[in-house]
Short mmCIF file of C-alpha atoms in Angstrom, two decimals:
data_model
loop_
_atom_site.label_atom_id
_atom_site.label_comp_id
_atom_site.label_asym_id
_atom_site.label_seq_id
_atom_site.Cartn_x
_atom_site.Cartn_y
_atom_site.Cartn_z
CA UNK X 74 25.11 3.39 -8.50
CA UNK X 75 23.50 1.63 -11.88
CA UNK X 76 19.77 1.12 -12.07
CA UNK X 77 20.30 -2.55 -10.85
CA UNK X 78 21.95 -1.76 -7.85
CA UNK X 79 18.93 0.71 -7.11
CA UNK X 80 16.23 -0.91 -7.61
CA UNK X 81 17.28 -4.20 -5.94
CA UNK X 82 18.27 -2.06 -2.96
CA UNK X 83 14.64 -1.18 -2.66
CA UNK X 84 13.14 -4.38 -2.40
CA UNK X 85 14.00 -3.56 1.32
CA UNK X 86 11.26 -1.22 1.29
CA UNK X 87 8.92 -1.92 -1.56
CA UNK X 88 6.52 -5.10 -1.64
CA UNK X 89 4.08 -3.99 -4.15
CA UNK X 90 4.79 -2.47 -7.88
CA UNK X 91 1.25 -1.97 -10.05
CA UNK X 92 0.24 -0.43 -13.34
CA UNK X 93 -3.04 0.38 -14.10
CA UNK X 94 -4.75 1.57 -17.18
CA UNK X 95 -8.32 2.50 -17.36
CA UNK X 96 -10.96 0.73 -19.78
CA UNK X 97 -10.68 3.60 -22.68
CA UNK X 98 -14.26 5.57 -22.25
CA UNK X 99 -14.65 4.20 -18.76
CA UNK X 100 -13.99 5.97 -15.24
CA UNK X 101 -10.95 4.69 -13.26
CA UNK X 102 -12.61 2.55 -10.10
CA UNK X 103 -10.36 3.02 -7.45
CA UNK X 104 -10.87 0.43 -4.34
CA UNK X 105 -8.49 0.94 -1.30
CA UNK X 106 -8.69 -1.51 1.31
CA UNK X 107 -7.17 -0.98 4.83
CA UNK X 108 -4.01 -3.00 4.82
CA UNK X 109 -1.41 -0.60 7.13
CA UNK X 110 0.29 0.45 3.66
CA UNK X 111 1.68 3.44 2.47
CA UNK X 112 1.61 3.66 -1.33
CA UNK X 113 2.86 6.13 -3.95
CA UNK X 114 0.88 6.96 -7.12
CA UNK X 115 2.37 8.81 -10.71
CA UNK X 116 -0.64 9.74 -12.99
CA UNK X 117 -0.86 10.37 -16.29
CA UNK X 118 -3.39 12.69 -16.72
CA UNK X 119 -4.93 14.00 -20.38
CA UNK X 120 -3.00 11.61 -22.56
CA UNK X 121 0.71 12.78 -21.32
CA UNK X 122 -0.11 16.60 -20.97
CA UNK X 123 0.57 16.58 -17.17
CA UNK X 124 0.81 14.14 -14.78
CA UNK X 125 0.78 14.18 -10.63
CA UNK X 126 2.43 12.38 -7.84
CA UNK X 127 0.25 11.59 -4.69
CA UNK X 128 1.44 9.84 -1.56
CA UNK X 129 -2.06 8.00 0.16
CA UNK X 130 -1.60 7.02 3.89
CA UNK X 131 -2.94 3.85 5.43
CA UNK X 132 -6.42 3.58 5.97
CA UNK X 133 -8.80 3.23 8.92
CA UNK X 134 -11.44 2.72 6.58
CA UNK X 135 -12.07 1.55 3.29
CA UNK X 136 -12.08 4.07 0.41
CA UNK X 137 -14.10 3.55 -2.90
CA UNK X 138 -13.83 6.30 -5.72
CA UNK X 139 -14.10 6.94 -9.73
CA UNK X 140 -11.49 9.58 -10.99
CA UNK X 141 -11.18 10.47 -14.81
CA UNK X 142 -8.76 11.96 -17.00
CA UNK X 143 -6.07 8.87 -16.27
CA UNK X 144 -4.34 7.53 -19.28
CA UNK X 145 -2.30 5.33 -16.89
CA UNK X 146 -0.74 5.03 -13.19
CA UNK X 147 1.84 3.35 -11.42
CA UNK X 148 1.23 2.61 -7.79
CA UNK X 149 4.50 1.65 -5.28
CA UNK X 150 3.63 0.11 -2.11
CA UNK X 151 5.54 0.64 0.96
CA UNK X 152 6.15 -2.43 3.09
CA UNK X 153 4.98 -0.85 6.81
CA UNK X 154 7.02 1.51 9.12
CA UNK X 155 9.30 2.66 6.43
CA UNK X 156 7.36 6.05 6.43
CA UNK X 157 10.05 8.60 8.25
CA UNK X 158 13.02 7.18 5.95
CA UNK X 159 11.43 7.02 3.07
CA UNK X 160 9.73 10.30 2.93
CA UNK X 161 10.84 12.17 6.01
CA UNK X 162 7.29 12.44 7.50
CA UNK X 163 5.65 10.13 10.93
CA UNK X 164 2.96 7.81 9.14
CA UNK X 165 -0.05 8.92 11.66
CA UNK X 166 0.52 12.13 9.89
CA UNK X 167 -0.86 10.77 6.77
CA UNK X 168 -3.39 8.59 8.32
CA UNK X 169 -6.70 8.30 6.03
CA UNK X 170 -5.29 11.23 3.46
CA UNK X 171 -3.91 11.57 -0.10
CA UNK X 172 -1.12 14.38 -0.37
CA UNK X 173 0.69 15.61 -3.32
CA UNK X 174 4.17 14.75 -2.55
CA UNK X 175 5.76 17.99 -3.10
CA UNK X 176 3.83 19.28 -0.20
CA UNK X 177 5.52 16.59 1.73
CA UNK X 178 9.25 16.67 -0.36
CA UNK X 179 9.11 20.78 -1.32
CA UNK X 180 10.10 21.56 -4.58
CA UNK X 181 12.19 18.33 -5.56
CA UNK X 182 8.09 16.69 -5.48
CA UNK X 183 7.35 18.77 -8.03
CA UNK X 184 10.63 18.14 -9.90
CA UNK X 185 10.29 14.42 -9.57
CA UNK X 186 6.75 14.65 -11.35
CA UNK X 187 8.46 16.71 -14.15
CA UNK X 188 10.95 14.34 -14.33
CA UNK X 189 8.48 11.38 -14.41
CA UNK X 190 6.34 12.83 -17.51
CA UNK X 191 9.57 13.44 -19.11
CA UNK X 192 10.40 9.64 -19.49
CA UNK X 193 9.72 7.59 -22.71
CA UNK X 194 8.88 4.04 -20.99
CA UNK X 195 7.53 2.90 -17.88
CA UNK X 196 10.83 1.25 -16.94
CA UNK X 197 12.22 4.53 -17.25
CA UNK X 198 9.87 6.13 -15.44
CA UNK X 199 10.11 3.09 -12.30
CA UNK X 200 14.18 3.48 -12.60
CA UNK X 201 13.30 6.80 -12.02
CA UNK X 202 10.99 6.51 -8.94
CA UNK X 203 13.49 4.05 -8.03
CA UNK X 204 16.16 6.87 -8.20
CA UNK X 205 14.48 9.78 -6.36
CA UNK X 206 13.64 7.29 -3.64
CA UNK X 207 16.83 5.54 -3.31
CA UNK X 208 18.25 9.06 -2.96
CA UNK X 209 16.09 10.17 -0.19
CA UNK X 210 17.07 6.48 1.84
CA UNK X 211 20.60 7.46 1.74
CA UNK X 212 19.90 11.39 3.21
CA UNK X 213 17.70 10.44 6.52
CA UNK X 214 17.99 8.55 9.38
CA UNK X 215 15.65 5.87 10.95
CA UNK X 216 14.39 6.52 14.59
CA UNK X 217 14.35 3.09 16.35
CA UNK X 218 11.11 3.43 16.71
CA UNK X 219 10.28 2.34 13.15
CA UNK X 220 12.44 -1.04 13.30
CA UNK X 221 10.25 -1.71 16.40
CA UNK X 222 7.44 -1.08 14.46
CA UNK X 223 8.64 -3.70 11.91
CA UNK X 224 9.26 -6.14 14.14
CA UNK X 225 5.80 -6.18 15.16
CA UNK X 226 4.20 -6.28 11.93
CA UNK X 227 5.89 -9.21 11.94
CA UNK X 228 4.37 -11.41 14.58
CA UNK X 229 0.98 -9.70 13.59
CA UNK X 230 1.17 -10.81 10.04
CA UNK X 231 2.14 -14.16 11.38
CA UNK X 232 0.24 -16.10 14.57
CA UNK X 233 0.01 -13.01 17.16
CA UNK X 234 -3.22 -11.50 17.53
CA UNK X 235 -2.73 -9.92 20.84
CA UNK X 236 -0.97 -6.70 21.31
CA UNK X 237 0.10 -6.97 24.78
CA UNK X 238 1.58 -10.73 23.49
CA UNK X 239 3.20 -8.66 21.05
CA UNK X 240 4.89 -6.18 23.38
CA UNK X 241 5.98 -8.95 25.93
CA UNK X 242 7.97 -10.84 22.95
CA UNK X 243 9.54 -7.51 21.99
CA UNK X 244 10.20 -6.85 25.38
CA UNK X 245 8.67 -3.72 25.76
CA UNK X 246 5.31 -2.56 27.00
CA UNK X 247 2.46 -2.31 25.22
CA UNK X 248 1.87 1.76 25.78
CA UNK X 249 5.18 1.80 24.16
CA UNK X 250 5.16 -0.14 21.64
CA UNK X 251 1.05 1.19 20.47
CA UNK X 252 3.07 4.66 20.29
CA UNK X 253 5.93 3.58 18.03
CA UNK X 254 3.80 1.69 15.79
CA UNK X 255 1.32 4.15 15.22
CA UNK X 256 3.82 6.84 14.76
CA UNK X 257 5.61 4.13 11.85
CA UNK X 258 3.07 2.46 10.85
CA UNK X 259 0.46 5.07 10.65
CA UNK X 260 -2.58 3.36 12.92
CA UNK X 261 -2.12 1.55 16.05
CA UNK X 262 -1.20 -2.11 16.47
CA UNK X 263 -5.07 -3.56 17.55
CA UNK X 264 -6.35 -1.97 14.28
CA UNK X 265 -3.65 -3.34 12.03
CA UNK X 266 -4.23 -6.42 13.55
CA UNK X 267 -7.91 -5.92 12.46
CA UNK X 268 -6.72 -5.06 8.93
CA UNK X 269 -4.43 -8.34 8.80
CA UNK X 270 -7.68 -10.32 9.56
CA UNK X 271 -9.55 -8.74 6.80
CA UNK X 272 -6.88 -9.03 3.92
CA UNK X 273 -7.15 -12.55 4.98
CA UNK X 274 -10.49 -12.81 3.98
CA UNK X 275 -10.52 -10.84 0.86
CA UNK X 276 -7.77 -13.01 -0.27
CA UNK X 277 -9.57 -16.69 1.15
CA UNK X 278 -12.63 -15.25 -0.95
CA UNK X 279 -11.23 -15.44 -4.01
CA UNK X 280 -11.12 -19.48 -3.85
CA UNK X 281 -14.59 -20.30 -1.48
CA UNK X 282 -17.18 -18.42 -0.70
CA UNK X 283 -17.25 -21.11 2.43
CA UNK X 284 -17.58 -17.80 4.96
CA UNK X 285 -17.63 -19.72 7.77
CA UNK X 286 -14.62 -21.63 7.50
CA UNK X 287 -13.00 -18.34 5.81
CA UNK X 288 -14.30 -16.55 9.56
CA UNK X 289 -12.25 -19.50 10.94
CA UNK X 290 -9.16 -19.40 8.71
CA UNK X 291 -8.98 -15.83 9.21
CA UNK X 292 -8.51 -15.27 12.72
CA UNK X 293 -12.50 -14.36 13.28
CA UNK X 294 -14.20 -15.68 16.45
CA UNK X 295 -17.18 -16.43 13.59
CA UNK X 296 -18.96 -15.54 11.21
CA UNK X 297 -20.52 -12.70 12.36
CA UNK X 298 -18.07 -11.22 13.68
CA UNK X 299 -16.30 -11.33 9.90
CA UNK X 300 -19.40 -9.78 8.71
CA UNK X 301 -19.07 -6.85 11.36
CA UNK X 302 -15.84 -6.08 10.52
CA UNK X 303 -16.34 -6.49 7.04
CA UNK X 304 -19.59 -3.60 7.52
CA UNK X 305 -17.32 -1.46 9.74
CA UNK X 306 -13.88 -1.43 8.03
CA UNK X 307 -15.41 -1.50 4.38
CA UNK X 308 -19.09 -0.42 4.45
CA UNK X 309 -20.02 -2.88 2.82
CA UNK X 310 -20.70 -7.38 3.40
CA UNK X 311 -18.38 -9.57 2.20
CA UNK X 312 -20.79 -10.33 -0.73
CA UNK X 313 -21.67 -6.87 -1.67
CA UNK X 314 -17.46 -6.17 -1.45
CA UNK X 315 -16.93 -9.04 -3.71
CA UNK X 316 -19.72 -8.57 -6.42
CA UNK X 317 -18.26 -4.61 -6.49
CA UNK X 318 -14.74 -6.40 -6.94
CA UNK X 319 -16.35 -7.93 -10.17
CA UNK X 320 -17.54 -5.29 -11.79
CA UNK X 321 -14.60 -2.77 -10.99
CA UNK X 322 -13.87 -1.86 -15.16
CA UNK X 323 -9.57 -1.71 -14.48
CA UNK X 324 -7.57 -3.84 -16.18
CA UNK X 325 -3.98 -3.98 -16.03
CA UNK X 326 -0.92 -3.02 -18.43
CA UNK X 327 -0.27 -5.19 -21.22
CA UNK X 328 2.09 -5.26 -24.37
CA UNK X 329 5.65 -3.85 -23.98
CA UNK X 330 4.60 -1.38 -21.12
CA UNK X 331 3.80 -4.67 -18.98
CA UNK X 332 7.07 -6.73 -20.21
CA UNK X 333 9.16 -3.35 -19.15
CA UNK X 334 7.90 -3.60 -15.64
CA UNK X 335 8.37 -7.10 -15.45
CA UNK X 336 11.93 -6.43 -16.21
CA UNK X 337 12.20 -3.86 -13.41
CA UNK X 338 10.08 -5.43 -10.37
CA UNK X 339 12.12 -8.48 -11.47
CA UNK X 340 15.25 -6.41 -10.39
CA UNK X 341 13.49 -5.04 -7.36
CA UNK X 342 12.76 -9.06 -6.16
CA UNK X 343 8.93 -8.35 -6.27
CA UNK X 344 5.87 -9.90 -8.80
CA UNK X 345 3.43 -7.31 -11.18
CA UNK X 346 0.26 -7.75 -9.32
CA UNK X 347 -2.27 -6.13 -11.20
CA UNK X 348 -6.18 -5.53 -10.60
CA UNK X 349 -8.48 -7.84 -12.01
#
């Protein structure tokens, strides 16, 4: 299979491809936001000299940290419920945790990471990635549990809010279907639903800071409520999130490493989003 053919076949599972490099002299701010996600993350640690490869599960809560020693990361994000073909583990079993991924993949983790640092470009290193993944799609099967799972990340995403609505359309009751998704998705259906409501926000925020009619917009009863969520789920008001937001000191790849993965998300059907 050539690199094209790979990495376009995993636009099925990928929705997310990022680069960061740290502000030289300055910590790396990391902000994680629940969003029901899966992601993978390749560090370069100590200017080349070793490297890691972490798999972080989706988050109940929002997770705010400063790490040092990174000359630059990539960062692949898994659409949801692709967690048991994609690395052979239920996504609950992740929930709220970062894991080296050869304690989830054995040795061939550690081999990948080798194989990673080894690489002379980042579009190397993403047809890489692409590779090793690609490769573990083809070895496992997918309970139907998962495409379940999809299908209601669908109608959550889109105009459901209600997870018994949610079963009834998928024809299947809600005990059933809150055991699936969790299992897939990695935290229940009413939370994700929660998390959907709160991306929402973040993202309305970044064009009005009109919170009321963002509350509205975003499937909140009011404003209040936004604000509770917004204090439960991130620890922090809206405001307070945003100004943080601001002042995070990441800024994204540029030069040729940024044109290369341009070239490759291209392939995979997916835009660079970088942190501002």
């Amino acid at each position: 299979m050539d690199s094209a053919a790979v990495t376009s076949s995993l636009s099925r599972f990928i929705e997310d491809v990022r680069t960061v490099v740290p502000v030289a002299g300055r910590a790396c701010h990391v902000d994680r936001l629940p969003d029901g996600r899966m992601t993978l993350v390749f560090r370069v640690l100590e200017e080349g000299r070793r490297g890691d490869v972490t798999v972080a599960g989706p988050r109940t809560r929002a997770l705010f940290k400063n790490t040092t020693g990174v000359a630059w990361a990539v960062v692949l994000q898994f659409k949801p419920g692709w967690s048991a073909p994609l690395l052979g583990v239920a996504a609950n079993a992740l929930t709220d945790r970062i894991v080296p991924l050869e304690d989830i993949w054995g040795r061939s983790g550690g081999d990948l990471c080798l194989d990673l640092l080894a690489a002379r470009s980042l579009p190397e290193v993403l047809d890489r990635l692409s590779r090793a993944i690609a490769l573990r799609t083809h070895q496992a099967s997918e309970p139907a549990s998962a495409r379940l799972a999809r299908q209601a990340v669908r109608l959550l995403e889109g105009d459901e809010v209600r997870v018994e609505s949610v079963a009834e359309r998928l024809g299947v009751t809600a005990r059933h279907l809150r055991r699936a998704f969790t299992e897939s998705v990695g935290i229940g259906p009413k939370d994700f639903a929660r998390t959907v409501r709160l991306q929402r926000a973040v993202r309305m925020a970044a064009t009005s800071k009109d919170w009321g009619r963002i509350a509205a917009d975003a499937g909140y009863y009011d404003q209040a409520h936004l604000i509770a969520d917004f204090r439960e789920l991130v620890g922090l008001t809206p405001g307070a999130f945003l100004k943080r937001a601001d002042d995070r000191g990441v800024r994204s790849g540029s030069g040729k490493a940024e044109a290369g993965l341009r070239g490759i998300t291209g392939r995979l059907g997916l835009d660079v989003q970088h942190p501002t």
